[in-house]
GROMACS .gro file of C-alpha atoms in nm:
model
  441
    1MET     CA    1  -1.200  -3.961  -0.307
    2GLY     CA    2  -1.323  -3.635  -0.107
    3LEU     CA    3  -1.593  -3.429  -0.210
    4CYS     CA    4  -1.511  -3.132  -0.398
    5SER     CA    5  -1.544  -2.799  -0.242
    6ILE     CA    6  -1.727  -2.517  -0.427
    7ASN     CA    7  -1.695  -2.153  -0.328
    8TYR     CA    8  -2.036  -2.043  -0.410
    9GLN     CA    9  -1.976  -1.692  -0.277
   10SER     CA   10  -1.676  -1.623  -0.507
   11GLN     CA   11  -1.864  -1.689  -0.800
   12PHE     CA   12  -2.097  -1.433  -0.734
   13GLU     CA   13  -1.840  -1.194  -0.646
   14ALA     CA   14  -1.671  -1.262  -0.948
   15ALA     CA   15  -1.977  -1.183  -1.150
   16ILE     CA   16  -2.018  -0.823  -1.002
   17ASP     CA   17  -1.666  -0.779  -1.032
   18ARG     CA   18  -1.694  -0.831  -1.418
   19LEU     CA   19  -1.962  -0.573  -1.409
   20LYS     CA   20  -1.758  -0.326  -1.225
   21ASN     CA   21  -1.468  -0.362  -1.433
   22GLU     CA   22  -1.670  -0.301  -1.755
   23ASN     CA   23  -1.816  -0.011  -1.600
   24ARG     CA   24  -2.160  -0.164  -1.633
   25TYR     CA   25  -2.230  -0.211  -1.244
   26ARG     CA   26  -2.566  -0.012  -1.159
   27VAL     CA   27  -2.596   0.218  -0.869
   28PHE     CA   28  -2.927   0.332  -0.757
   29ALA     CA   29  -2.978   0.686  -0.629
   30ASN     CA   30  -3.199   0.722  -0.297
   31LEU     CA   31  -3.458   0.974  -0.432
   32GLU     CA   32  -3.777   1.069  -0.256
   33ARG     CA   33  -4.000   1.238  -0.515
   34ASP     CA   34  -4.214   1.532  -0.376
   35ALA     CA   35  -4.583   1.491  -0.522
   36ALA     CA   36  -4.644   1.891  -0.490
   37ARG     CA   37  -4.293   1.988  -0.623
   38PHE     CA   38  -4.205   1.720  -0.871
   39PRO     CA   39  -3.943   1.758  -1.039
   40THR     CA   40  -3.791   1.821  -0.702
   41ALA     CA   41  -3.683   1.518  -0.494
   42THR     CA   42  -3.493   1.467  -0.217
   43TRP     CA   43  -3.169   1.278  -0.260
   44ARG     CA   44  -3.038   1.085   0.033
   45PRO     CA   45  -2.637   1.000  -0.031
   46ASP     CA   46  -2.519   0.644   0.068
   47ASP     CA   47  -2.283   0.798   0.304
   48PRO     CA   48  -2.481   0.863   0.629
   49SER     CA   49  -2.233   1.151   0.710
   50GLU     CA   50  -2.384   1.347   0.426
   51GLN     CA   51  -2.690   1.544   0.455
   52ALA     CA   52  -2.989   1.496   0.232
   53ARG     CA   53  -3.021   1.738  -0.061
   54GLN     CA   54  -3.277   1.880  -0.289
   55VAL     CA   55  -3.227   1.784  -0.648
   56THR     CA   56  -3.427   1.801  -0.960
   57ILE     CA   57  -3.492   1.494  -1.179
   58TRP     CA   58  -3.457   1.512  -1.540
   59CYS     CA   59  -3.488   1.163  -1.613
   60SER     CA   60  -3.815   1.043  -1.487
   61ASN     CA   61  -4.037   0.817  -1.686
   62ASP     CA   62  -4.321   1.004  -1.516
   63TYR     CA   63  -4.354   1.198  -1.843
   64LEU     CA   64  -4.635   1.397  -1.772
   65GLY     CA   65  -4.606   1.425  -1.389
   66MET     CA   66  -4.918   1.237  -1.337
   67GLY     CA   67  -4.804   1.047  -1.059
   68GLY     CA   68  -4.876   1.354  -0.860
   69HIS     CA   69  -5.174   1.494  -1.012
   70GLY     CA   70  -5.450   1.574  -0.764
   71LYS     CA   71  -5.705   1.349  -0.959
   72VAL     CA   72  -5.490   1.056  -0.947
   73ARG     CA   73  -5.387   1.094  -0.578
   74ALA     CA   74  -5.742   1.145  -0.477
   75ALA     CA   75  -5.862   0.827  -0.658
   76ALA     CA   76  -5.591   0.614  -0.507
   77ILE     CA   77  -5.663   0.726  -0.146
   78ASP     CA   78  -6.046   0.684  -0.189
   79ALA     CA   79  -5.969   0.338  -0.329
   80ILE     CA   80  -5.782   0.244  -0.015
   81GLU     CA   81  -6.044   0.374   0.226
   82LYS     CA   82  -6.300   0.154   0.038
   83HIS     CA   83  -6.105  -0.136  -0.053
   84GLY     CA   84  -5.793  -0.176   0.182
   85VAL     CA   85  -5.429  -0.201   0.016
   86GLY     CA   86  -5.418  -0.539  -0.150
   87ALA     CA   87  -5.607  -0.712  -0.418
   88GLY     CA   88  -5.672  -1.046  -0.244
   89GLY     CA   89  -5.516  -1.283  -0.476
   90THR     CA   90  -5.516  -1.369  -0.879
   91ARG     CA   91  -5.769  -1.268  -1.087
   92ASN     CA   92  -5.887  -1.623  -1.077
   93ILE     CA   93  -5.887  -1.656  -0.689
   94SER     CA   94  -6.039  -1.329  -0.566
   95GLY     CA   95  -5.841  -1.053  -0.731
   96THR     CA   96  -6.094  -0.936  -1.002
   97HIS     CA   97  -6.199  -0.606  -0.832
   98GLN     CA   98  -6.438  -0.375  -0.966
   99PRO     CA   99  -6.159  -0.086  -1.018
  100ILE     CA  100  -5.968  -0.326  -1.257
  101VAL     CA  101  -6.287  -0.414  -1.444
  102GLN     CA  102  -6.338  -0.039  -1.508
  103LEU     CA  103  -5.969   0.022  -1.587
  104GLU     CA  104  -6.001  -0.243  -1.880
  105VAL     CA  105  -6.300  -0.095  -2.007
  106GLU     CA  106  -6.129   0.244  -1.992
  107LEU     CA  107  -5.845   0.134  -2.202
  108ALA     CA  108  -6.033  -0.078  -2.439
  109ASP     CA  109  -6.232   0.260  -2.501
  110LEU     CA  110  -5.886   0.471  -2.545
  111HIS     CA  111  -5.775   0.224  -2.811
  112GLY     CA  112  -6.097   0.161  -2.984
  113LYS     CA  113  -6.078  -0.211  -2.915
  114ASP     CA  114  -6.332  -0.461  -2.792
  115SER     CA  115  -6.123  -0.556  -2.484
  116ALA     CA  116  -5.833  -0.500  -2.258
  117LEU     CA  117  -5.633  -0.691  -2.014
  118VAL     CA  118  -5.424  -0.539  -1.740
  119PHE     CA  119  -5.078  -0.696  -1.622
  120THR     CA  120  -4.890  -0.617  -1.330
  121SER     CA  121  -4.639  -0.427  -1.554
  122GLY     CA  122  -4.534  -0.342  -1.913
  123TRP     CA  123  -4.252  -0.596  -1.900
  124ILE     CA  124  -4.507  -0.863  -1.813
  125SER     CA  125  -4.761  -0.753  -2.049
  126ASN     CA  126  -4.517  -0.812  -2.315
  127LEU     CA  127  -4.385  -1.133  -2.211
  128ALA     CA  128  -4.714  -1.272  -2.168
  129SER     CA  129  -4.897  -1.141  -2.476
  130LEU     CA  130  -4.608  -1.203  -2.748
  131SER     CA  131  -4.529  -1.546  -2.581
  132VAL     CA  132  -4.921  -1.676  -2.601
  133ILE     CA  133  -5.036  -1.494  -2.936
  134ALA     CA  134  -4.730  -1.647  -3.129
  135GLU     CA  135  -4.777  -1.996  -2.982
  136LEU     CA  136  -5.100  -2.019  -3.047
  137MET     CA  137  -5.076  -1.994  -3.423
  138PRO     CA  138  -4.932  -2.291  -3.584
  139ASN     CA  139  -4.610  -2.233  -3.755
  140CYS     CA  140  -4.601  -1.859  -3.687
  141LEU     CA  141  -4.305  -1.627  -3.802
  142ILE     CA  142  -4.238  -1.345  -3.574
  143LEU     CA  143  -4.087  -1.058  -3.753
  144SER     CA  144  -3.915  -0.832  -3.501
  145ASP     CA  145  -3.770  -0.468  -3.524
  146ALA     CA  146  -3.403  -0.506  -3.430
  147LEU     CA  147  -3.424  -0.244  -3.163
  148ASN     CA  148  -3.745  -0.405  -2.961
  149HIS     CA  149  -3.708  -0.367  -2.596
  150ASN     CA  150  -3.610  -0.660  -2.375
  151SER     CA  151  -3.941  -0.752  -2.267
  152MET     CA  152  -4.055  -0.803  -2.631
  153ILE     CA  153  -3.741  -1.001  -2.714
  154GLU     CA  154  -3.817  -1.236  -2.398
  155GLY     CA  155  -4.179  -1.245  -2.501
  156ILE     CA  156  -4.076  -1.398  -2.850
  157ARG     CA  157  -3.818  -1.601  -2.724
  158ARG     CA  158  -4.060  -1.793  -2.483
  159SER     CA  159  -4.307  -1.829  -2.752
  160GLY     CA  160  -4.073  -2.091  -2.917
  161CYS     CA  161  -4.154  -1.961  -3.265
  162GLU     CA  162  -3.921  -1.876  -3.545
  163LYS     CA  163  -3.809  -1.517  -3.519
  164LYS     CA  164  -3.647  -1.288  -3.792
  165LEU     CA  165  -3.516  -0.949  -3.715
  166TRP     CA  166  -3.579  -0.677  -3.956
  167ARG     CA  167  -3.346  -0.360  -3.963
  168HIS     CA  168  -3.461  -0.120  -3.738
  169ASN     CA  169  -3.736   0.108  -3.903
  170ASP     CA  170  -3.651  -0.051  -4.260
  171MET     CA  171  -3.970  -0.108  -4.448
  172ALA     CA  172  -3.787  -0.244  -4.745
  173HIS     CA  173  -3.612  -0.510  -4.532
  174LEU     CA  174  -3.941  -0.595  -4.354
  175GLU     CA  175  -4.105  -0.628  -4.691
  176GLU     CA  176  -3.851  -0.873  -4.837
  177LEU     CA  177  -3.901  -1.091  -4.513
  178LEU     CA  178  -4.280  -1.086  -4.556
  179ILE     CA  179  -4.257  -1.193  -4.921
  180GLU     CA  180  -3.979  -1.450  -4.849
  181ALA     CA  181  -4.240  -1.601  -4.575
  182GLY     CA  182  -4.531  -1.665  -4.830
  183PRO     CA  183  -4.897  -1.562  -4.799
  184ASP     CA  184  -4.984  -1.879  -4.623
  185ARG     CA  185  -4.786  -1.874  -4.321
  186ALA     CA  186  -4.909  -1.714  -3.991
  187LYS     CA  187  -4.679  -1.403  -3.964
  188LEU     CA  188  -4.654  -1.152  -3.644
  189ILE     CA  189  -4.521  -0.814  -3.694
  190ALA     CA  190  -4.368  -0.683  -3.366
  191PHE     CA  191  -4.247  -0.321  -3.321
  192GLU     CA  192  -4.252  -0.022  -3.096
  193SER     CA  193  -4.419   0.319  -3.202
  194LEU     CA  194  -4.150   0.502  -3.000
  195TYR     CA  195  -3.809   0.394  -2.922
  196SER     CA  196  -3.721   0.529  -2.598
  197MET     CA  197  -3.321   0.526  -2.634
  198ASP     CA  198  -3.294   0.719  -2.958
  199GLY     CA  199  -3.635   0.873  -2.944
  200ASP     CA  200  -3.708   0.797  -3.297
  201ILE     CA  201  -4.077   0.698  -3.415
  202ALA     CA  202  -4.160   0.422  -3.628
  203PRO     CA  203  -4.328   0.428  -3.961
  204VAL     CA  204  -4.660   0.302  -3.840
  205GLY     CA  205  -4.880   0.394  -4.138
  206ARG     CA  206  -4.617   0.203  -4.360
  207ILE     CA  207  -4.625  -0.102  -4.133
  208VAL     CA  208  -4.999  -0.122  -4.148
  209GLU     CA  209  -4.979  -0.117  -4.513
  210LEU     CA  210  -4.736  -0.409  -4.535
  211ALA     CA  211  -4.936  -0.600  -4.280
  212LYS     CA  212  -5.259  -0.575  -4.489
  213LYS     CA  213  -5.076  -0.646  -4.837
  214TYR     CA  214  -4.908  -0.964  -4.667
  215ASN     CA  215  -5.169  -1.082  -4.440
  216ALA     CA  216  -4.974  -1.033  -4.116
  217LEU     CA  217  -5.081  -0.953  -3.743
  218THR     CA  218  -4.952  -0.634  -3.602
  219TYR     CA  219  -4.841  -0.600  -3.226
  220VAL     CA  220  -4.720  -0.260  -3.142
  221ASP     CA  221  -4.576  -0.154  -2.812
  222GLU     CA  222  -4.695   0.217  -2.732
  223VAL     CA  223  -4.543   0.259  -2.369
  224HIS     CA  224  -4.361   0.556  -2.442
  225ALA     CA  225  -4.647   0.706  -2.624
  226VAL     CA  226  -4.987   0.647  -2.467
  227GLY     CA  227  -5.121   0.942  -2.267
  228MET     CA  228  -4.863   1.172  -2.466
  229TYR     CA  229  -4.949   1.155  -2.815
  230GLY     CA  230  -5.297   1.167  -3.005
  231PRO     CA  231  -5.604   1.376  -2.947
  232ARG     CA  232  -5.707   1.148  -2.630
  233GLY     CA  233  -5.371   1.022  -2.572
  234GLY     CA  234  -5.387   0.678  -2.749
  235GLY     CA  235  -5.050   0.715  -2.872
  236ILE     CA  236  -4.867   0.754  -3.215
  237CYS     CA  237  -5.092   0.518  -3.390
  238GLU     CA  238  -5.400   0.731  -3.270
  239ARG     CA  239  -5.189   1.050  -3.398
  240GLU     CA  240  -5.142   0.908  -3.727
  241GLY     CA  241  -5.480   0.758  -3.784
  242VAL     CA  242  -5.382   0.389  -3.794
  243MET     CA  243  -5.487   0.275  -3.431
  244GLY     CA  244  -5.792   0.085  -3.573
  245SER     CA  245  -5.583  -0.100  -3.822
  246ILE     CA  246  -5.342  -0.236  -3.546
  247ASP     CA  247  -5.406  -0.588  -3.413
  248ILE     CA  248  -5.274  -0.566  -3.054
  249ILE     CA  249  -5.171  -0.255  -2.900
  250GLU     CA  250  -4.958  -0.293  -2.561
  251GLY     CA  251  -4.904   0.001  -2.337
  252THR     CA  252  -4.797   0.076  -1.974
  253LEU     CA  253  -4.963   0.276  -1.704
  254ALA     CA  254  -4.615   0.357  -1.542
  255LYS     CA  255  -4.511   0.617  -1.793
  256GLY     CA  256  -4.724   0.877  -1.936
  257TYR     CA  257  -4.990   0.796  -1.672
  258GLY     CA  258  -4.755   0.803  -1.365
  259GLY     CA  259  -4.870   0.478  -1.188
  260LEU     CA  260  -4.788   0.093  -1.248
  261GLY     CA  261  -4.893  -0.181  -1.460
  262GLY     CA  262  -4.920  -0.277  -1.830
  263TYR     CA  263  -5.189  -0.372  -2.064
  264ILE     CA  264  -5.301  -0.496  -2.409
  265ALA     CA  265  -5.594  -0.389  -2.617
  266ALA     CA  266  -5.719  -0.601  -2.884
  267ASN     CA  267  -6.027  -0.802  -3.009
  268ALA     CA  268  -6.220  -1.016  -2.756
  269ALA     CA  269  -6.068  -1.333  -2.878
  270ILE     CA  270  -5.702  -1.244  -2.873
  271VAL     CA  271  -5.747  -1.084  -2.520
  272ASP     CA  272  -5.935  -1.388  -2.381
  273ALA     CA  273  -5.672  -1.629  -2.540
  274VAL     CA  274  -5.386  -1.428  -2.350
  275ARG     CA  275  -5.601  -1.422  -2.017
  276SER     CA  276  -5.667  -1.798  -2.046
  277TYR     CA  277  -5.319  -1.918  -2.165
  278ALA     CA  278  -5.049  -1.676  -2.008
  279PRO     CA  279  -4.888  -1.822  -1.682
  280SER     CA  280  -4.744  -1.489  -1.605
  281PHE     CA  281  -5.091  -1.357  -1.584
  282ILE     CA  282  -5.272  -1.664  -1.448
  283PHE     CA  283  -5.031  -1.716  -1.158
  284THR     CA  284  -4.964  -1.332  -1.045
  285THR     CA  285  -5.143  -1.145  -0.769
  286THR     CA  286  -5.376  -0.878  -0.925
  287LEU     CA  287  -5.256  -0.514  -0.909
  288PRO     CA  288  -5.433  -0.354  -0.592
  289PRO     CA  289  -5.753  -0.122  -0.628
  290ALA     CA  290  -5.561   0.194  -0.510
  291VAL     CA  291  -5.310   0.155  -0.819
  292VAL     CA  292  -5.581   0.060  -1.059
  293ALA     CA  293  -5.790   0.347  -0.945
  294ALA     CA  294  -5.515   0.607  -0.985
  295ALA     CA  295  -5.443   0.465  -1.332
  296ARG     CA  296  -5.819   0.478  -1.450
  297ALA     CA  297  -5.839   0.847  -1.307
  298ALA     CA  298  -5.495   0.950  -1.523
  299VAL     CA  299  -5.629   0.773  -1.847
  300ARG     CA  300  -5.970   0.963  -1.787
  301HIS     CA  301  -5.834   1.288  -1.742
  302LEU     CA  302  -5.582   1.271  -2.032
  303LYS     CA  303  -5.861   1.175  -2.253
  304GLU     CA  304  -6.032   1.508  -2.199
  305SER     CA  305  -5.718   1.713  -2.133
  306GLY     CA  306  -5.461   1.806  -2.381
  307ASP     CA  307  -5.290   2.081  -2.172
  308GLU     CA  308  -5.038   1.854  -2.039
  309ARG     CA  309  -4.948   1.697  -2.377
  310ALA     CA  310  -4.916   2.031  -2.506
  311ARG     CA  311  -4.696   2.171  -2.207
  312HIS     CA  312  -4.479   1.857  -2.225
  313GLN     CA  313  -4.401   1.927  -2.615
  314HIS     CA  314  -4.342   2.298  -2.554
  315MET     CA  315  -4.078   2.190  -2.263
  316ALA     CA  316  -3.917   1.905  -2.484
  317ALA     CA  317  -3.891   2.165  -2.782
  318LEU     CA  318  -3.733   2.424  -2.557
  319THR     CA  319  -3.472   2.177  -2.388
  320LYS     CA  320  -3.354   2.062  -2.711
  321HIS     CA  321  -3.334   2.431  -2.864
  322ALA     CA  322  -3.132   2.544  -2.544
  323LEU     CA  323  -2.906   2.222  -2.566
  324ARG     CA  324  -2.834   2.256  -2.926
  325ALA     CA  325  -2.759   2.647  -2.865
  326ALA     CA  326  -2.499   2.541  -2.613
  327GLY     CA  327  -2.346   2.288  -2.855
  328LEU     CA  328  -2.414   1.986  -2.657
  329PRO     CA  329  -2.435   1.676  -2.873
  330ILE     CA  330  -2.802   1.571  -2.847
  331MET     CA  331  -2.938   1.306  -3.103
  332GLN     CA  332  -3.196   1.458  -3.346
  333ASN     CA  333  -3.539   1.299  -3.313
  334SER     CA  334  -3.909   1.426  -3.328
  335SER     CA  335  -4.032   1.292  -2.988
  336HIS     CA  336  -4.002   1.409  -2.637
  337ILE     CA  337  -3.700   1.189  -2.556
  338VAL     CA  338  -3.357   1.415  -2.557
  339PRO     CA  339  -3.069   1.166  -2.589
  340LEU     CA  340  -2.726   1.340  -2.491
  341MET     CA  341  -2.432   1.140  -2.638
  342VAL     CA  342  -2.121   1.070  -2.433
  343GLY     CA  343  -1.998   0.740  -2.602
  344ASP     CA  344  -1.811   0.606  -2.316
  345ALA     CA  345  -1.928   0.420  -2.021
  346GLU     CA  346  -1.683   0.529  -1.738
  347LEU     CA  347  -1.747   0.925  -1.877
  348CYS     CA  348  -2.108   0.870  -1.889
  349LYS     CA  349  -2.115   0.752  -1.505
  350ALA     CA  350  -1.877   1.052  -1.434
  351ALA     CA  351  -2.095   1.312  -1.603
  352SER     CA  352  -2.404   1.183  -1.406
  353ASP     CA  353  -2.224   1.177  -1.078
  354LEU     CA  354  -2.096   1.542  -1.147
  355LEU     CA  355  -2.436   1.651  -1.215
  356LEU     CA  356  -2.579   1.507  -0.890
  357THR     CA  357  -2.309   1.613  -0.659
  358ARG     CA  358  -2.204   1.949  -0.800
  359HIS     CA  359  -2.523   2.082  -0.934
  360ASP     CA  360  -2.818   1.898  -0.769
  361ILE     CA  361  -2.927   1.746  -1.119
  362TYR     CA  362  -3.020   1.389  -1.140
  363ILE     CA  363  -2.982   1.204  -1.485
  364GLN     CA  364  -2.892   0.829  -1.468
  365PRO     CA  365  -2.644   0.721  -1.707
  366ILE     CA  366  -2.744   0.477  -1.987
  367ASN     CA  367  -2.496   0.212  -2.068
  368TYR     CA  368  -2.461  -0.124  -2.222
  369PRO     CA  369  -2.659  -0.340  -2.248
  370THR     CA  370  -2.935  -0.079  -2.239
  371VAL     CA  371  -2.772   0.074  -2.540
  372ASP     CA  372  -2.471  -0.049  -2.759
  373ILE     CA  373  -2.112  -0.019  -2.633
  374GLY     CA  374  -1.970   0.321  -2.775
  375THR     CA  375  -2.319   0.495  -2.758
  376GLU     CA  376  -2.342   0.558  -2.392
  377ARG     CA  377  -2.547   0.865  -2.314
  378LEU     CA  378  -2.771   1.066  -2.063
  379ARG     CA  379  -3.140   1.035  -2.145
  380ILE     CA  380  -3.309   1.357  -2.063
  381THR     CA  381  -3.680   1.367  -2.035
  382PRO     CA  382  -3.860   1.705  -2.000
  383THR     CA  383  -4.199   1.720  -1.831
  384PRO     CA  384  -4.472   1.974  -1.807
  385ARG     CA  385  -4.368   2.041  -1.443
  386HIS     CA  386  -4.029   2.167  -1.550
  387ASP     CA  387  -4.009   2.531  -1.649
  388GLU     CA  388  -3.785   2.769  -1.813
  389ALA     CA  389  -3.552   2.808  -1.530
  390HIS     CA  390  -3.495   2.446  -1.482
  391VAL     CA  391  -3.385   2.443  -1.842
  392ALA     CA  392  -3.144   2.728  -1.783
  393GLU     CA  393  -2.996   2.558  -1.483
  394LEU     CA  394  -2.962   2.211  -1.665
  395VAL     CA  395  -2.785   2.383  -1.947
  396GLU     CA  396  -2.555   2.566  -1.747
  397ALA     CA  397  -2.478   2.253  -1.539
  398LEU     CA  398  -2.406   2.018  -1.845
  399VAL     CA  399  -2.173   2.289  -2.015
  400ASP     CA  400  -1.972   2.275  -1.671
  401VAL     CA  401  -1.956   1.892  -1.692
  402TRP     CA  402  -1.857   1.878  -2.046
  403ARG     CA  403  -1.563   2.117  -1.982
  404THR     CA  404  -1.450   1.950  -1.654
  405LEU     CA  405  -1.435   1.606  -1.826
  406ASP     CA  406  -1.331   1.727  -2.149
  407LEU     CA  407  -1.625   1.597  -2.339
  408PRO     CA  408  -1.623   1.726  -2.707
  409PHE     CA  409  -1.901   2.003  -2.802
  410VAL     CA  410  -2.060   2.036  -3.128
  411GLU     CA  411  -2.117   2.352  -3.340
  412PRO     CA  412  -2.384   2.535  -3.174
  413GLN     CA  413  -2.730   2.530  -3.345
  414VAL     CA  414  -2.916   2.861  -3.257
  415ILE     CA  415  -3.303   2.802  -3.361
  416PRO     CA  416  -3.488   3.131  -3.341
  417LEU     CA  417  -3.738   3.108  -3.081
  418ARG     CA  418  -4.018   3.208  -3.336
  419ARG     CA  419  -3.952   2.866  -3.498
  420LEU     CA  420  -4.037   2.663  -3.193
  421ARG     CA  421  -4.398   2.665  -3.254
  422ALA     CA  422  -4.343   2.519  -3.582
  423ILE     CA  423  -4.128   2.270  -3.454
  424VAL     CA  424  -4.388   2.181  -3.194
  425ASP     CA  425  -4.663   2.146  -3.457
  426ALA     CA  426  -4.434   1.911  -3.661
  427VAL     CA  427  -4.406   1.696  -3.320
  428ASP     CA  428  -4.764   1.685  -3.247
  429PRO     CA  429  -5.027   1.868  -3.463
  430GLN     CA  430  -5.272   1.875  -3.150
  431CYS     CA  431  -5.042   2.074  -2.953
  432ALA     CA  432  -5.179   2.433  -2.876
  433TYR     CA  433  -4.988   2.548  -2.590
  434PRO     CA  434  -5.053   2.930  -2.521
  435GLU     CA  435  -4.713   3.036  -2.406
  436MET     CA  436  -4.566   2.877  -2.741
  437LYS     CA  437  -4.798   3.089  -2.934
  438LYS     CA  438  -4.692   3.397  -2.745
  439ALA     CA  439  -4.324   3.338  -2.755
  440ALA     CA  440  -4.377   3.313  -3.142
  441GLU     CA  441  -4.521   3.653  -3.171
   0.00000   0.00000   0.00000
């Protein structure tokens, strides 16, 4: 009998073809960010015969533009000069350096916790922490919001514990599950404070009340809120006054702080347990000193400065106002996220391509599995470094794209400029951007 011949190459090619046929194949844009001129970047098309072009980025997760902040860049350069470019190994071997120790102290202080632990990414911090925390509690039941991020889902799955989903932000359903679990069973409520695809915010105060009432631990992912909400940038939980009642806060250094890395902040025993038991922490090389020093500089700056947060909220409110006034179908929410609905994967990719090639604007398409089929969208993220001229160009470009692709408009919702100040106050009471006050006069 002859050996069976397996065409391995064809199996991988077929898998890629399936993604392309479903309009789910992802294409990366070659973008060179300009630290001094962000949100301007240089786009280099895949076709080498095409010239590089200057484009405006409208979908960056560097929400406050801190990646190019002078203090942040200076801290990174200084750390490279002092320590070199690498960390030297894992934390256990030789990678526990002074900058990372200082950053963890800074993050624990930010959230009013005993301790903090830094990971290589926010994805890893969720994977490592949720899996270990739940696994170490016998017969733990994890109650997970239905729209939790992939990293949380993977961490929960790896824990091996029983999981039950509660309908997104549905407090009545969460309470039903807590009652059903009973008072004597270990329970971990896992949720996000701000959901990045729809831009909606969790009722964190009510979740804390239920956790206390039914004796459950709380784990909140604040990655899309740290740096940007609260008097010192502690996130939605700080803004709502419940940060001290949350057991484990997870955050990132790659969004509001403009760098790289993730972390948790909690009491010393929880943090030490994760540090001691999580393989994805133990066996991973530490973030280098330059990255860590830059993150610490960003955290320290945003604890003291509210200017970036205020300007950020101003630009988010202004962008939403302009898009609504043009009849473009943005989803309503009270955060800085601006989801512009398309509802079709192929058209979403076409809209993104037209914006880039015709208007020098980059907004990546958001398709399945990041969002459900039929809810494809462009996810717009204004930053403090966008200005009113950028907004005008964006609206003009989107209207052209919508007409070109025959996408549906909605009834224009014109909001008087004097109401923008009230809108921003409703989003973040700490916001006090002077131009907003002037516009409202």
